[in-house]
PDB file of C-alpha atoms and ligand atoms in Angstrom:
ATOM      1  CA  MET A  56       9.450  10.298 -50.652  1.00  0.00           C
ATOM      2  CA  LYS A  57       8.857  11.817 -46.891  1.00  0.00           C
ATOM      3  CA  ASN A  58       5.253  10.611 -46.852  1.00  0.00           C
ATOM      4  CA  ARG A  59       6.380   7.518 -48.213  1.00  0.00           C
ATOM      5  CA  TYR A  60       8.420   7.117 -45.270  1.00  0.00           C
ATOM      6  CA  GLN A  61       5.458   7.468 -43.025  1.00  0.00           C
ATOM      7  CA  ARG A  62       3.299   5.126 -45.183  1.00  0.00           C
ATOM      8  CA  THR A  63       6.192   2.358 -45.036  1.00  0.00           C
ATOM      9  CA  ARG A  64       6.498   3.118 -41.331  1.00  0.00           C
ATOM     10  CA  LEU A  65       2.790   2.418 -40.766  1.00  0.00           C
ATOM     11  CA  ALA A  66       2.922  -0.951 -42.997  1.00  0.00           C
ATOM     12  CA  VAL A  67       5.873  -2.071 -40.901  1.00  0.00           C
ATOM     13  CA  GLN A  68       4.017  -1.062 -37.652  1.00  0.00           C
ATOM     14  CA  ILE A  69       1.121  -3.081 -38.710  1.00  0.00           C
ATOM     15  CA  VAL A  70       2.736  -6.169 -39.842  1.00  0.00           C
ATOM     16  CA  PHE A  71       4.654  -6.451 -36.218  1.00  0.00           C
ATOM     17  CA  PHE A  72       1.622  -5.657 -34.273  1.00  0.00           C
ATOM     18  CA  VAL A  73      -0.405  -8.579 -36.183  1.00  0.00           C
ATOM     19  CA  LEU A  74       2.469 -11.023 -35.737  1.00  0.00           C
ATOM     20  CA  ILE A  75       2.784 -10.239 -32.122  1.00  0.00           C
ATOM     21  CA  LEU A  76      -0.963 -10.650 -31.764  1.00  0.00           C
ATOM     22  CA  TYR A  77      -0.863 -13.993 -33.959  1.00  0.00           C
ATOM     23  CA  ILE A  78       1.934 -15.523 -31.471  1.00  0.00           C
ATOM     24  CA  SER A  79       0.107 -14.447 -28.383  1.00  0.00           C
ATOM     25  CA  VAL A  80      -3.473 -15.676 -29.561  1.00  0.00           C
ATOM     26  CA  GLY A  81      -1.676 -18.661 -30.978  1.00  0.00           C
ATOM     27  CA  HIS A  82      -0.070 -19.702 -27.823  1.00  0.00           C
ATOM     28  CA  TYR A  83      -3.297 -19.009 -25.694  1.00  0.00           C
ATOM     29  CA  LEU A  84      -5.162 -21.540 -28.078  1.00  0.00           C
ATOM     30  CA  ALA A  85      -2.371 -24.204 -27.883  1.00  0.00           C
ATOM     31  CA  GLU A  86      -2.150 -23.675 -23.981  1.00  0.00           C
ATOM     32  CA  LYS A  87      -5.952 -24.168 -23.643  1.00  0.00           C
ATOM     33  CA  HIS A  88      -5.610 -27.230 -26.052  1.00  0.00           C
ATOM     34  CA  ILE A  89      -8.372 -25.569 -28.637  1.00  0.00           C
ATOM     35  CA  ALA A  90      -5.997 -25.355 -31.718  1.00  0.00           C
ATOM     36  CA  GLU A  91      -2.563 -25.609 -32.591  1.00  0.00           C
ATOM     37  CA  LEU A  92      -1.468 -22.517 -35.187  1.00  0.00           C
ATOM     38  CA  PRO A  93       1.711 -23.182 -37.162  1.00  0.00           C
ATOM     39  CA  GLY A  94       5.085 -21.103 -35.860  1.00  0.00           C
ATOM     40  CA  VAL A  95       3.405 -20.051 -32.785  1.00  0.00           C
ATOM     41  CA  ALA A  96       5.715 -19.359 -29.632  1.00  0.00           C
ATOM     42  CA  SER A  97       5.211 -17.775 -26.082  1.00  0.00           C
ATOM     43  CA  LEU A  98       5.800 -13.706 -26.240  1.00  0.00           C
ATOM     44  CA  HIS A  99       8.869 -14.473 -23.555  1.00  0.00           C
ATOM     45  CA  ALA A 100      10.558 -16.522 -26.432  1.00  0.00           C
ATOM     46  CA  VAL A 101      10.794 -13.601 -29.097  1.00  0.00           C
ATOM     47  CA  CYS A 102      11.418 -10.751 -26.587  1.00  0.00           C
ATOM     48  CA  PRO A 103      14.807  -9.035 -26.956  1.00  0.00           C
ATOM     49  CA  PHE A 104      14.590  -7.504 -23.362  1.00  0.00           C
ATOM     50  CA  GLY A 105      14.556 -11.141 -22.133  1.00  0.00           C
ATOM     51  CA  GLY A 106      18.088 -11.641 -23.677  1.00  0.00           C
ATOM     52  CA  VAL A 107      19.110  -8.358 -21.613  1.00  0.00           C
ATOM     53  CA  VAL A 108      17.819  -9.574 -18.308  1.00  0.00           C
ATOM     54  CA  THR A 109      19.175 -12.820 -18.406  1.00  0.00           C
ATOM     55  CA  ILE A 110      22.771 -11.853 -19.119  1.00  0.00           C
ATOM     56  CA  TYR A 111      23.734 -11.440 -15.302  1.00  0.00           C
ATOM     57  CA  ASN A 112      22.726 -14.950 -14.547  1.00  0.00           C
ATOM     58  CA  LEU A 113      24.261 -16.412 -17.806  1.00  0.00           C
ATOM     59  CA  VAL A 114      27.604 -14.927 -17.007  1.00  0.00           C
ATOM     60  CA  THR A 115      27.751 -15.613 -13.330  1.00  0.00           C
ATOM     61  CA  ASP A 116      26.271 -19.374 -13.266  1.00  0.00           C
ATOM     62  CA  GLY A 117      25.633 -20.291 -16.901  1.00  0.00           C
ATOM     63  CA  SER A 118      21.705 -20.364 -16.237  1.00  0.00           C
ATOM     64  CA  TYR A 119      19.011 -18.779 -18.139  1.00  0.00           C
ATOM     65  CA  ILE A 120      16.172 -17.147 -15.832  1.00  0.00           C
ATOM     66  CA  GLN A 121      12.604 -18.564 -15.883  1.00  0.00           C
ATOM     67  CA  LYS A 122      11.013 -18.784 -19.501  1.00  0.00           C
ATOM     68  CA  ILE A 123      14.045 -17.365 -21.179  1.00  0.00           C
ATOM     69  CA  HIS A 124      15.990 -19.393 -23.672  1.00  0.00           C
ATOM     70  CA  PRO A 125      19.179 -19.079 -26.099  1.00  0.00           C
ATOM     71  CA  SER A 126      16.758 -17.933 -28.726  1.00  0.00           C
ATOM     72  CA  ASN A 127      16.221 -14.665 -26.798  1.00  0.00           C
ATOM     73  CA  LEU A 128      20.100 -14.079 -27.361  1.00  0.00           C
ATOM     74  CA  PHE A 129      19.593 -14.158 -30.974  1.00  0.00           C
ATOM     75  CA  VAL A 130      16.662 -11.761 -30.730  1.00  0.00           C
ATOM     76  CA  MET A 131      18.780  -9.618 -28.727  1.00  0.00           C
ATOM     77  CA  GLY A 132      21.791  -9.770 -31.232  1.00  0.00           C
ATOM     78  CA  GLY A 133      19.317  -8.701 -33.825  1.00  0.00           C
ATOM     79  CA  LEU A 134      18.002  -5.754 -32.177  1.00  0.00           C
ATOM     80  CA  LEU A 135      21.653  -4.658 -31.171  1.00  0.00           C
ATOM     81  CA  ALA A 136      22.517  -4.870 -35.033  1.00  0.00           C
ATOM     82  CA  SER A 137      19.453  -2.755 -35.955  1.00  0.00           C
ATOM     83  CA  LEU A 138      20.425  -0.526 -33.035  1.00  0.00           C
ATOM     84  CA  ILE A 139      23.921  -0.018 -34.443  1.00  0.00           C
ATOM     85  CA  ILE A 140      22.523   0.424 -37.911  1.00  0.00           C
ATOM     86  CA  ALA A 141      19.704   2.830 -37.431  1.00  0.00           C
ATOM     87  CA  GLY A 142      19.662   4.073 -33.756  1.00  0.00           C
ATOM     88  CA  ALA A 143      16.327   3.434 -31.765  1.00  0.00           C
ATOM     89  CA  PHE A 144      14.339   2.462 -34.813  1.00  0.00           C
ATOM     90  CA  PHE A 145      12.939  -0.513 -33.236  1.00  0.00           C
ATOM     91  CA  CYS A 146      10.970   1.871 -30.943  1.00  0.00           C
ATOM     92  CA  GLY A 147       9.521   3.943 -33.752  1.00  0.00           C
ATOM     93  CA  TRP A 148       8.934   1.021 -36.400  1.00  0.00           C
ATOM     94  CA  ILE A 149       8.638  -2.436 -34.702  1.00  0.00           C
ATOM     95  CA  CYS A 150       7.641  -2.325 -30.774  1.00  0.00           C
ATOM     96  CA  PRO A 151       3.869  -3.031 -31.101  1.00  0.00           C
ATOM     97  CA  LEU A 152       3.295  -1.234 -27.595  1.00  0.00           C
ATOM     98  CA  GLY A 153       4.833   1.800 -29.086  1.00  0.00           C
ATOM     99  CA  SER A 154       2.545   1.516 -32.080  1.00  0.00           C
ATOM    100  CA  VAL A 155      -0.745   0.887 -29.827  1.00  0.00           C
ATOM    101  CA  GLN A 156       0.345   4.038 -27.748  1.00  0.00           C
ATOM    102  CA  GLU A 157       0.967   6.054 -30.981  1.00  0.00           C
ATOM    103  CA  TRP A 158      -2.506   5.158 -32.346  1.00  0.00           C
ATOM    104  CA  PHE A 159      -4.533   5.899 -29.219  1.00  0.00           C
ATOM    105  CA  GLY A 160      -2.366   9.144 -29.069  1.00  0.00           C
ATOM    106  CA  LYS A 161      -4.023  10.027 -32.498  1.00  0.00           C
ATOM    107  CA  LEU A 162      -7.481   9.873 -30.991  1.00  0.00           C
ATOM    108  CA  GLY A 163      -6.048  12.039 -28.060  1.00  0.00           C
ATOM    109  CA  LYS A 164      -5.053  14.562 -30.551  1.00  0.00           C
ATOM    110  CA  ARG A 165      -8.261  14.820 -32.184  1.00  0.00           C
ATOM    111  CA  VAL A 166     -10.144  15.058 -29.207  1.00  0.00           C
ATOM    112  CA  LEU A 167      -7.534  17.596 -27.184  1.00  0.00           C
ATOM    113  CA  ARG A 168      -6.253  19.261 -30.242  1.00  0.00           C
ATOM    114  CA  SER A 169      -3.596  21.877 -29.134  1.00  0.00           C
ATOM    115  CA  HIS A 170      -3.969  20.640 -25.469  1.00  0.00           C
ATOM    116  CA  TYR A 171      -2.646  17.082 -26.575  1.00  0.00           C
ATOM    117  CA  ASN A 172       1.120  16.419 -25.646  1.00  0.00           C
ATOM    118  CA  LYS A 173       1.754  19.379 -23.528  1.00  0.00           C
ATOM    119  CA  VAL A 174       4.017  18.363 -20.642  1.00  0.00           C
ATOM    120  CA  PRO A 175       5.722  21.133 -18.751  1.00  0.00           C
ATOM    121  CA  VAL A 176       9.289  20.947 -19.944  1.00  0.00           C
ATOM    122  CA  LEU A 177      10.962  20.636 -16.178  1.00  0.00           C
ATOM    123  CA  LEU A 178       8.234  17.923 -15.488  1.00  0.00           C
ATOM    124  CA  ASP A 179       9.084  16.287 -18.719  1.00  0.00           C
ATOM    125  CA  LYS A 180      12.917  16.312 -17.906  1.00  0.00           C
ATOM    126  CA  ILE A 181      12.127  14.619 -14.465  1.00  0.00           C
ATOM    127  CA  LEU A 182       9.987  12.089 -15.822  1.00  0.00           C
ATOM    128  CA  ARG A 183      12.305  10.922 -18.411  1.00  0.00           C
ATOM    129  CA  SER A 184      14.820   9.637 -15.745  1.00  0.00           C
ATOM    130  CA  GLY A 185      12.317   6.981 -14.874  1.00  0.00           C
ATOM    131  CA  LYS A 186      12.937   4.608 -17.717  1.00  0.00           C
ATOM    132  CA  TYR A 187      16.753   4.585 -16.337  1.00  0.00           C
ATOM    133  CA  LEU A 188      15.517   3.830 -12.894  1.00  0.00           C
ATOM    134  CA  MET A 189      13.217   1.233 -14.125  1.00  0.00           C
ATOM    135  CA  LEU A 190      15.976  -0.503 -16.121  1.00  0.00           C
ATOM    136  CA  LEU A 191      18.163  -0.484 -12.940  1.00  0.00           C
ATOM    137  CA  PHE A 192      15.265  -1.682 -10.731  1.00  0.00           C
ATOM    138  CA  VAL A 193      14.648  -4.753 -13.349  1.00  0.00           C
ATOM    139  CA  ILE A 194      18.127  -5.693 -13.718  1.00  0.00           C
ATOM    140  CA  ILE A 195      18.755  -5.974 -10.338  1.00  0.00           C
ATOM    141  CA  GLN A 196      15.545  -7.381  -9.252  1.00  0.00           C
ATOM    142  CA  THR A 197      15.792 -10.180 -12.040  1.00  0.00           C
ATOM    143  CA  ALA A 198      19.314 -11.042 -11.140  1.00  0.00           C
ATOM    144  CA  ARG A 199      18.353 -11.415  -7.617  1.00  0.00           C
ATOM    145  CA  THR A 200      15.306 -13.619  -8.203  1.00  0.00           C
ATOM    146  CA  ALA A 201      16.164 -15.168 -11.368  1.00  0.00           C
ATOM    147  CA  THR A 202      12.319 -14.675 -12.526  1.00  0.00           C
ATOM    148  CA  LEU A 203      10.841 -12.487 -15.135  1.00  0.00           C
ATOM    149  CA  LEU A 204       9.671 -10.252 -12.326  1.00  0.00           C
ATOM    150  CA  PHE A 205       8.921  -7.301 -14.902  1.00  0.00           C
ATOM    151  CA  SER A 206       6.225  -9.218 -16.655  1.00  0.00           C
ATOM    152  CA  ASN A 207       3.984  -8.547 -13.649  1.00  0.00           C
ATOM    153  CA  PHE A 208       4.178  -4.713 -14.556  1.00  0.00           C
ATOM    154  CA  ASP A 209       4.982  -4.788 -18.372  1.00  0.00           C
ATOM    155  CA  PRO A 210       2.234  -3.334 -20.273  1.00  0.00           C
ATOM    156  CA  TYR A 211       3.522  -4.841 -23.366  1.00  0.00           C
ATOM    157  CA  TYR A 212       3.185  -8.306 -22.116  1.00  0.00           C
ATOM    158  CA  ASN A 213      -0.151  -7.878 -20.376  1.00  0.00           C
ATOM    159  CA  LEU A 214      -1.698  -6.032 -23.191  1.00  0.00           C
ATOM    160  CA  PHE A 215      -1.040  -8.998 -25.466  1.00  0.00           C
ATOM    161  CA  ASN A 216      -2.107 -11.542 -22.742  1.00  0.00           C
ATOM    162  CA  ILE A 217      -5.195  -9.464 -21.518  1.00  0.00           C
ATOM    163  CA  TRP A 218      -7.626 -12.233 -22.267  1.00  0.00           C
ATOM    164  CA  THR A 219      -5.765 -14.986 -20.353  1.00  0.00           C
ATOM    165  CA  ASP A 220      -5.919 -15.559 -16.690  1.00  0.00           C
ATOM    166  CA  GLU A 221      -2.343 -15.034 -16.330  1.00  0.00           C
ATOM    167  CA  ILE A 222      -2.649 -11.449 -15.677  1.00  0.00           C
ATOM    168  CA  ALA A 223      -1.898  -9.995 -12.278  1.00  0.00           C
ATOM    169  CA  ILE A 224      -3.804  -6.938 -10.967  1.00  0.00           C
ATOM    170  CA  THR A 225      -0.602  -4.887 -11.441  1.00  0.00           C
ATOM    171  CA  GLY A 226      -0.615  -5.832 -15.278  1.00  0.00           C
ATOM    172  CA  TYR A 227      -4.071  -4.346 -15.642  1.00  0.00           C
ATOM    173  CA  ILE A 228      -3.007  -1.342 -13.965  1.00  0.00           C
ATOM    174  CA  ALA A 229      -0.140  -1.141 -16.216  1.00  0.00           C
ATOM    175  CA  VAL A 230      -2.108  -1.475 -19.396  1.00  0.00           C
ATOM    176  CA  PHE A 231      -4.814   0.793 -17.999  1.00  0.00           C
ATOM    177  CA  LEU A 232      -2.206   3.654 -17.314  1.00  0.00           C
ATOM    178  CA  THR A 233      -0.376   3.280 -20.318  1.00  0.00           C
ATOM    179  CA  ILE A 234      -3.290   3.117 -22.699  1.00  0.00           C
ATOM    180  CA  GLY A 235      -5.432   6.135 -20.692  1.00  0.00           C
ATOM    181  CA  ALA A 236      -1.936   8.339 -20.600  1.00  0.00           C
ATOM    182  CA  SER A 237      -1.476   7.836 -24.393  1.00  0.00           C
ATOM    183  CA  PHE A 238      -4.634   9.923 -24.853  1.00  0.00           C
ATOM    184  CA  PHE A 239      -2.913  12.912 -23.254  1.00  0.00           C
ATOM    185  CA  VAL A 240       0.780  12.278 -23.996  1.00  0.00           C
ATOM    186  CA  GLU A 241       2.518  10.960 -27.033  1.00  0.00           C
ATOM    187  CA  ARG A 242       3.971   7.578 -26.132  1.00  0.00           C
ATOM    188  CA  PRO A 243       4.085   7.807 -22.331  1.00  0.00           C
ATOM    189  CA  PHE A 244       5.483   4.496 -21.539  1.00  0.00           C
ATOM    190  CA  CYS A 245       8.110   4.816 -24.219  1.00  0.00           C
ATOM    191  CA  ARG A 246       9.301   8.151 -23.110  1.00  0.00           C
ATOM    192  CA  TYR A 247       9.079   7.633 -19.199  1.00  0.00           C
ATOM    193  CA  ALA A 248       9.186   4.138 -18.093  1.00  0.00           C
ATOM    194  CA  CYS A 249      10.378   1.512 -20.616  1.00  0.00           C
ATOM    195  CA  PRO A 250      13.505  -0.061 -19.559  1.00  0.00           C
ATOM    196  CA  LEU A 251      14.451  -1.290 -23.283  1.00  0.00           C
ATOM    197  CA  GLY A 252      13.946   2.289 -24.410  1.00  0.00           C
ATOM    198  CA  ALA A 253      16.567   3.456 -21.865  1.00  0.00           C
ATOM    199  CA  ILE A 254      18.977   1.094 -23.849  1.00  0.00           C
ATOM    200  CA  THR A 255      17.717   1.645 -27.470  1.00  0.00           C
ATOM    201  CA  GLY A 256      18.211   5.603 -27.122  1.00  0.00           C
ATOM    202  CA  LEU A 257      21.737   5.445 -26.181  1.00  0.00           C
ATOM    203  CA  PHE A 258      22.583   3.986 -29.791  1.00  0.00           C
ATOM    204  CA  ASN A 259      21.224   7.429 -31.439  1.00  0.00           C
ATOM    205  CA  SER A 260      24.669   8.918 -30.530  1.00  0.00           C
ATOM    206  CA  PHE A 261      26.578   6.625 -32.917  1.00  0.00           C
ATOM    207  CA  SER A 262      24.155   4.683 -35.211  1.00  0.00           C
ATOM    208  CA  LEU A 263      25.313   4.372 -38.838  1.00  0.00           C
ATOM    209  CA  ILE A 264      22.204   5.930 -40.171  1.00  0.00           C
ATOM    210  CA  ASN A 265      21.186   8.864 -38.609  1.00  0.00           C
ATOM    211  CA  ILE A 266      18.980  12.146 -39.262  1.00  0.00           C
ATOM    212  CA  ARG A 267      20.913  15.074 -40.522  1.00  0.00           C
ATOM    213  CA  ARG A 268      19.996  18.813 -41.151  1.00  0.00           C
ATOM    214  CA  ARG A 269      21.618  20.660 -43.717  1.00  0.00           C
ATOM    215  CA  ALA A 270      21.952  24.108 -42.335  1.00  0.00           C
ATOM    216  CA  SER A 271      22.917  25.647 -45.738  1.00  0.00           C
ATOM    217  CA  THR A 272      19.297  24.812 -47.141  1.00  0.00           C
ATOM    218  CA  CYS A 273      17.296  25.367 -43.863  1.00  0.00           C
ATOM    219  CA  ILE A 274      14.870  28.274 -43.573  1.00  0.00           C
ATOM    220  CA  ASP A 275      14.748  27.883 -39.760  1.00  0.00           C
ATOM    221  CA  CYS A 276      10.882  27.594 -39.829  1.00  0.00           C
ATOM    222  CA  GLU A 277      10.931  25.264 -36.960  1.00  0.00           C
ATOM    223  CA  LEU A 278       8.133  22.975 -38.557  1.00  0.00           C
ATOM    224  CA  CYS A 279      10.497  19.880 -37.663  1.00  0.00           C
ATOM    225  CA  ASP A 280      10.530  21.100 -33.769  1.00  0.00           C
ATOM    226  CA  ILE A 281       6.876  21.136 -33.735  1.00  0.00           C
ATOM    227  CA  ALA A 282       6.138  17.845 -35.461  1.00  0.00           C
ATOM    228  CA  CYS A 283       8.681  15.979 -33.064  1.00  0.00           C
ATOM    229  CA  PRO A 284       6.460  13.983 -30.571  1.00  0.00           C
ATOM    230  CA  VAL A 285       9.054  13.935 -27.958  1.00  0.00           C
ATOM    231  CA  GLY A 286       9.942  17.576 -27.884  1.00  0.00           C
ATOM    232  CA  ILE A 287      13.479  17.474 -29.713  1.00  0.00           C
ATOM    233  CA  ASP A 288      14.744  20.802 -31.127  1.00  0.00           C
ATOM    234  CA  VAL A 289      15.487  19.291 -34.572  1.00  0.00           C
ATOM    235  CA  SER A 290      16.216  22.812 -35.832  1.00  0.00           C
ATOM    236  CA  LYS A 291      18.856  23.387 -33.401  1.00  0.00           C
ATOM    237  CA  VAL A 292      21.296  20.642 -34.458  1.00  0.00           C
ATOM    238  CA  THR A 293      23.091  19.200 -37.192  1.00  0.00           C
ATOM    239  CA  VAL A 294      22.326  15.527 -36.396  1.00  0.00           C
ATOM    240  CA  VAL A 295      19.794  14.053 -34.182  1.00  0.00           C
ATOM    241  CA  ARG A 296      21.576  12.304 -31.563  1.00  0.00           C
ATOM    242  CA  SER A 297      19.060  12.697 -28.587  1.00  0.00           C
ATOM    243  CA  PRO A 298      18.251   9.270 -26.749  1.00  0.00           C
ATOM    244  CA  ALA A 299      14.641  10.445 -26.844  1.00  0.00           C
ATOM    245  CA  CYS A 300      14.416   9.992 -30.452  1.00  0.00           C
ATOM    246  CA  ASN A 301      12.690   6.935 -31.702  1.00  0.00           C
ATOM    247  CA  ARG A 302      13.418   7.447 -35.389  1.00  0.00           C
ATOM    248  CA  CYS A 303       9.775   7.939 -36.441  1.00  0.00           C
ATOM    249  CA  LEU A 304      10.837  10.451 -39.096  1.00  0.00           C
ATOM    250  CA  LYS A 305       7.748  12.849 -38.584  1.00  0.00           C
ATOM    251  CA  CYS A 306      10.274  15.741 -38.586  1.00  0.00           C
ATOM    252  CA  VAL A 307      11.584  14.590 -41.974  1.00  0.00           C
ATOM    253  CA  ALA A 308       8.210  14.370 -43.337  1.00  0.00           C
ATOM    254  CA  VAL A 309       7.105  17.937 -42.594  1.00  0.00           C
ATOM    255  CA  CYS A 310      10.435  19.791 -43.723  1.00  0.00           C
ATOM    256  CA  PRO A 311       9.368  22.256 -46.485  1.00  0.00           C
ATOM    257  CA  THR A 312      12.505  22.503 -48.074  1.00  0.00           C
ATOM    258  CA  ASN A 313      13.052  18.756 -48.401  1.00  0.00           C
ATOM    259  CA  GLU A 314      13.366  18.736 -52.338  1.00  0.00           C
ATOM    260  CA  ASN A 315      16.896  20.181 -51.496  1.00  0.00           C
ATOM    261  CA  GLY A 316      17.299  17.307 -48.923  1.00  0.00           C
ATOM    262  CA  THR A 317      17.470  19.729 -46.054  1.00  0.00           C
ATOM    263  CA  LEU A 318      16.261  16.984 -43.268  1.00  0.00           C
ATOM    264  CA  ALA A 319      17.107  13.482 -44.163  1.00  0.00           C
ATOM    265  CA  THR A 320      18.313  10.166 -42.786  1.00  0.00           C
ATOM    266  CA  ARG A 321      21.790   9.728 -44.159  1.00  0.00           C
ATOM    267  CA  ALA A 322      24.466   7.212 -43.494  1.00  0.00           C
ATOM    268  CA  PHE A 323      27.198   8.640 -41.231  1.00  0.00           C
ATOM    269  CA  PHE A 324      29.836   6.321 -42.899  1.00  0.00           C
ATOM    270  CA  SER A 325      29.489   8.101 -46.434  1.00  0.00           C
ATOM    271  CA  ARG A 326      32.858   9.504 -47.818  1.00  0.00           C
ATOM    272  CA  LYS A 327      30.830  12.356 -49.648  1.00  0.00           C
ATOM    273  CA  SER A 328      30.349  15.713 -48.153  1.00  0.00           C
ATOM    274  CA  ASP A 329      26.926  16.428 -46.340  1.00  0.00           C
ATOM    275  CA  THR A 330      25.433  18.101 -49.579  1.00  0.00           C
ATOM    276  CA  ARG A 331      26.263  14.986 -51.531  1.00  0.00           C
ATOM    277  CA  ARG A 332      25.269  12.201 -49.171  1.00  0.00           C
ATOM    278  CA  LYS A 333      22.364  10.082 -50.508  1.00  0.00           C
ATOM    279  CA  GLU A 334      19.196  10.015 -48.602  1.00  0.00           C
ATOM    280  CA  ILE A 335      18.418   6.341 -47.218  1.00  0.00           C
ATOM    281  CA  PRO A 336      15.381   4.959 -49.102  1.00  0.00           C
ATOM    282  CA  ALA A 337      12.454   3.567 -47.024  1.00  0.00           C
ATOM    283  CA  ARG A 338      13.016   0.079 -48.235  1.00  0.00           C
ATOM    284  CA  ILE A 339      16.420  -0.145 -46.460  1.00  0.00           C
ATOM    285  CA  TYR A 340      14.159   0.410 -43.224  1.00  0.00           C
ATOM    286  CA  ILE A 341      12.258  -2.597 -44.037  1.00  0.00           C
ATOM    287  CA  LEU A 342      15.467  -4.420 -44.371  1.00  0.00           C
ATOM    288  CA  VAL A 343      16.678  -3.420 -40.913  1.00  0.00           C
ATOM    289  CA  ALA A 344      13.233  -4.444 -39.373  1.00  0.00           C
ATOM    290  CA  ALA A 345      13.483  -7.857 -40.761  1.00  0.00           C
ATOM    291  CA  LEU A 346      17.004  -8.163 -39.440  1.00  0.00           C
ATOM    292  CA  ALA A 347      16.170  -6.845 -36.003  1.00  0.00           C
ATOM    293  CA  PHE A 348      13.295  -9.341 -35.429  1.00  0.00           C
ATOM    294  CA  LEU A 349      12.693 -12.022 -38.135  1.00  0.00           C
ATOM    295  CA  LEU A 350      16.125 -13.112 -39.156  1.00  0.00           C
ATOM    296  CA  PRO A 351      17.363 -13.876 -35.701  1.00  0.00           C
ATOM    297  CA  ILE A 352      14.488 -15.995 -34.901  1.00  0.00           C
ATOM    298  CA  MET A 353      14.803 -17.720 -38.185  1.00  0.00           C
ATOM    299  CA  ILE A 354      18.424 -18.266 -37.563  1.00  0.00           C
ATOM    300  CA  SER A 355      17.679 -19.667 -33.892  1.00  0.00           C
ATOM    301  CA  VAL A 356      15.068 -22.087 -35.435  1.00  0.00           C
ATOM    302  CA  PHE A 357      17.650 -23.243 -38.261  1.00  0.00           C
ATOM    303  CA  VAL A 358      20.624 -24.024 -35.519  1.00  0.00           C
ATOM    304  CA  GLY A 359      17.901 -25.755 -33.192  1.00  0.00           C
ATOM    305  CA  ALA A 360      18.099 -22.986 -30.575  1.00  0.00           C
ATOM    306  CA  PHE A 361      14.520 -21.952 -30.648  1.00  0.00           C
ATOM    307  CA  GLU A 362      12.776 -23.173 -27.455  1.00  0.00           C
ATOM    308  CA  THR A 363       9.194 -21.871 -26.271  1.00  0.00           C
ATOM    309  CA  GLU A 364       6.896 -23.190 -23.266  1.00  0.00           C
ATOM    310  CA  LYS A 365       3.537 -24.566 -24.198  1.00  0.00           C
ATOM    311  CA  THR A 366       2.191 -23.436 -21.010  1.00  0.00           C
TER     312      THR A 366
HETATM  313  S1  SF4 B 559      13.660  13.934 -33.781  1.00  0.00           S
HETATM  314 FE1  SF4 B 559      12.169  13.332 -35.805  1.00  0.00          FE
HETATM  315  S2  SF4 B 559      12.542  11.080 -35.792  1.00  0.00           S
HETATM  316 FE2  SF4 B 559      13.322  11.761 -33.879  1.00  0.00          FE
HETATM  317  S3  SF4 B 559      11.481  11.578 -32.616  1.00  0.00           S
HETATM  318 FE3  SF4 B 559      11.552  13.816 -33.124  1.00  0.00          FE
HETATM  319  S4  SF4 B 559      10.132  13.535 -35.312  1.00  0.00           S
HETATM  320 FE4  SF4 B 559      10.827  11.537 -34.691  1.00  0.00          FE
HETATM  321  S1  SF4 B 560      11.612  21.937 -41.183  1.00  0.00           S
HETATM  322 FE1  SF4 B 560      13.436  21.746 -42.391  1.00  0.00          FE
HETATM  323  S2  SF4 B 560      13.664  24.072 -42.966  1.00  0.00           S
HETATM  324 FE2  SF4 B 560      12.155  24.091 -41.307  1.00  0.00          FE
HETATM  325  S3  SF4 B 560      13.388  24.447 -39.350  1.00  0.00           S
HETATM  326 FE3  SF4 B 560      13.305  22.080 -39.725  1.00  0.00          FE
HETATM  327  S4  SF4 B 560      15.027  21.595 -41.090  1.00  0.00           S
HETATM  328 FE4  SF4 B 560      14.935  23.735 -41.114  1.00  0.00          FE
END
């Protein structure tokens, strides 16, 4: 069951990585008049963060910022629903930049072994504030300029457009730094600089599904703390509410007493006592992934709100 979570997560990560790659390559081919692939959009049109950064302009003068459309609000709504249901699940299961960092991290782990992902605690705490500062900076600057200013620094956008001539020098630097740092630290961009991650993590405090530890069967082996890639002391809490958690469920996978359901994802709204609450099956996460990303796009296409730029 626990490894099934990890297998399901990897499958979901690969599906979304391939989907985003298809969209960005298809957009490039259409732009260069080489080929028209079905269902292709620009990356901006399917980005939930586009919905977040255009809110100020939408509220104040009813306009959308450059390259952002009503469909971004649908995608943002889907993300919001997934955050309320499962916390920062989007980061650990869907975001292709998170997946790429994680995959490069596996390489780093093999080479560096016990030296991988060893950030001094104080430095880690200081650097974690970076994503909140980044969020503030991006929202203020985007509202001021009404342009997608962050795309020049965004490793996600630039990685999936690296073969085009749209990339600024800052974009190459952002990709290089993110991939390079992933060899040493688990998901460095998610952890220290992602403005969307600054928002998603806040939902871990009150999501409907969360990771719960049953103290009565826990043997305090601390394997969950060792497995956690972002340094959360899972063995010290009853419910994982840390904003750093990306719901990767690696802690759940290693718990040796899990046949007793010691560490599991459970619905917070269940009326049953903690010992009788049912574990959330992996397939529910597939549904949440579809809800978070694919369903809003389909709805926006259905109601005629989906727009994208060819160039
Ligand atoms: S607490 Fe568990 S689910 Fe959250 S990041 Fe750590 S290992 Fe992943
Ligand atoms: S891995 Fe399981 S048994 Fe060990 S400390 Fe964590 S919750 Fe308790």
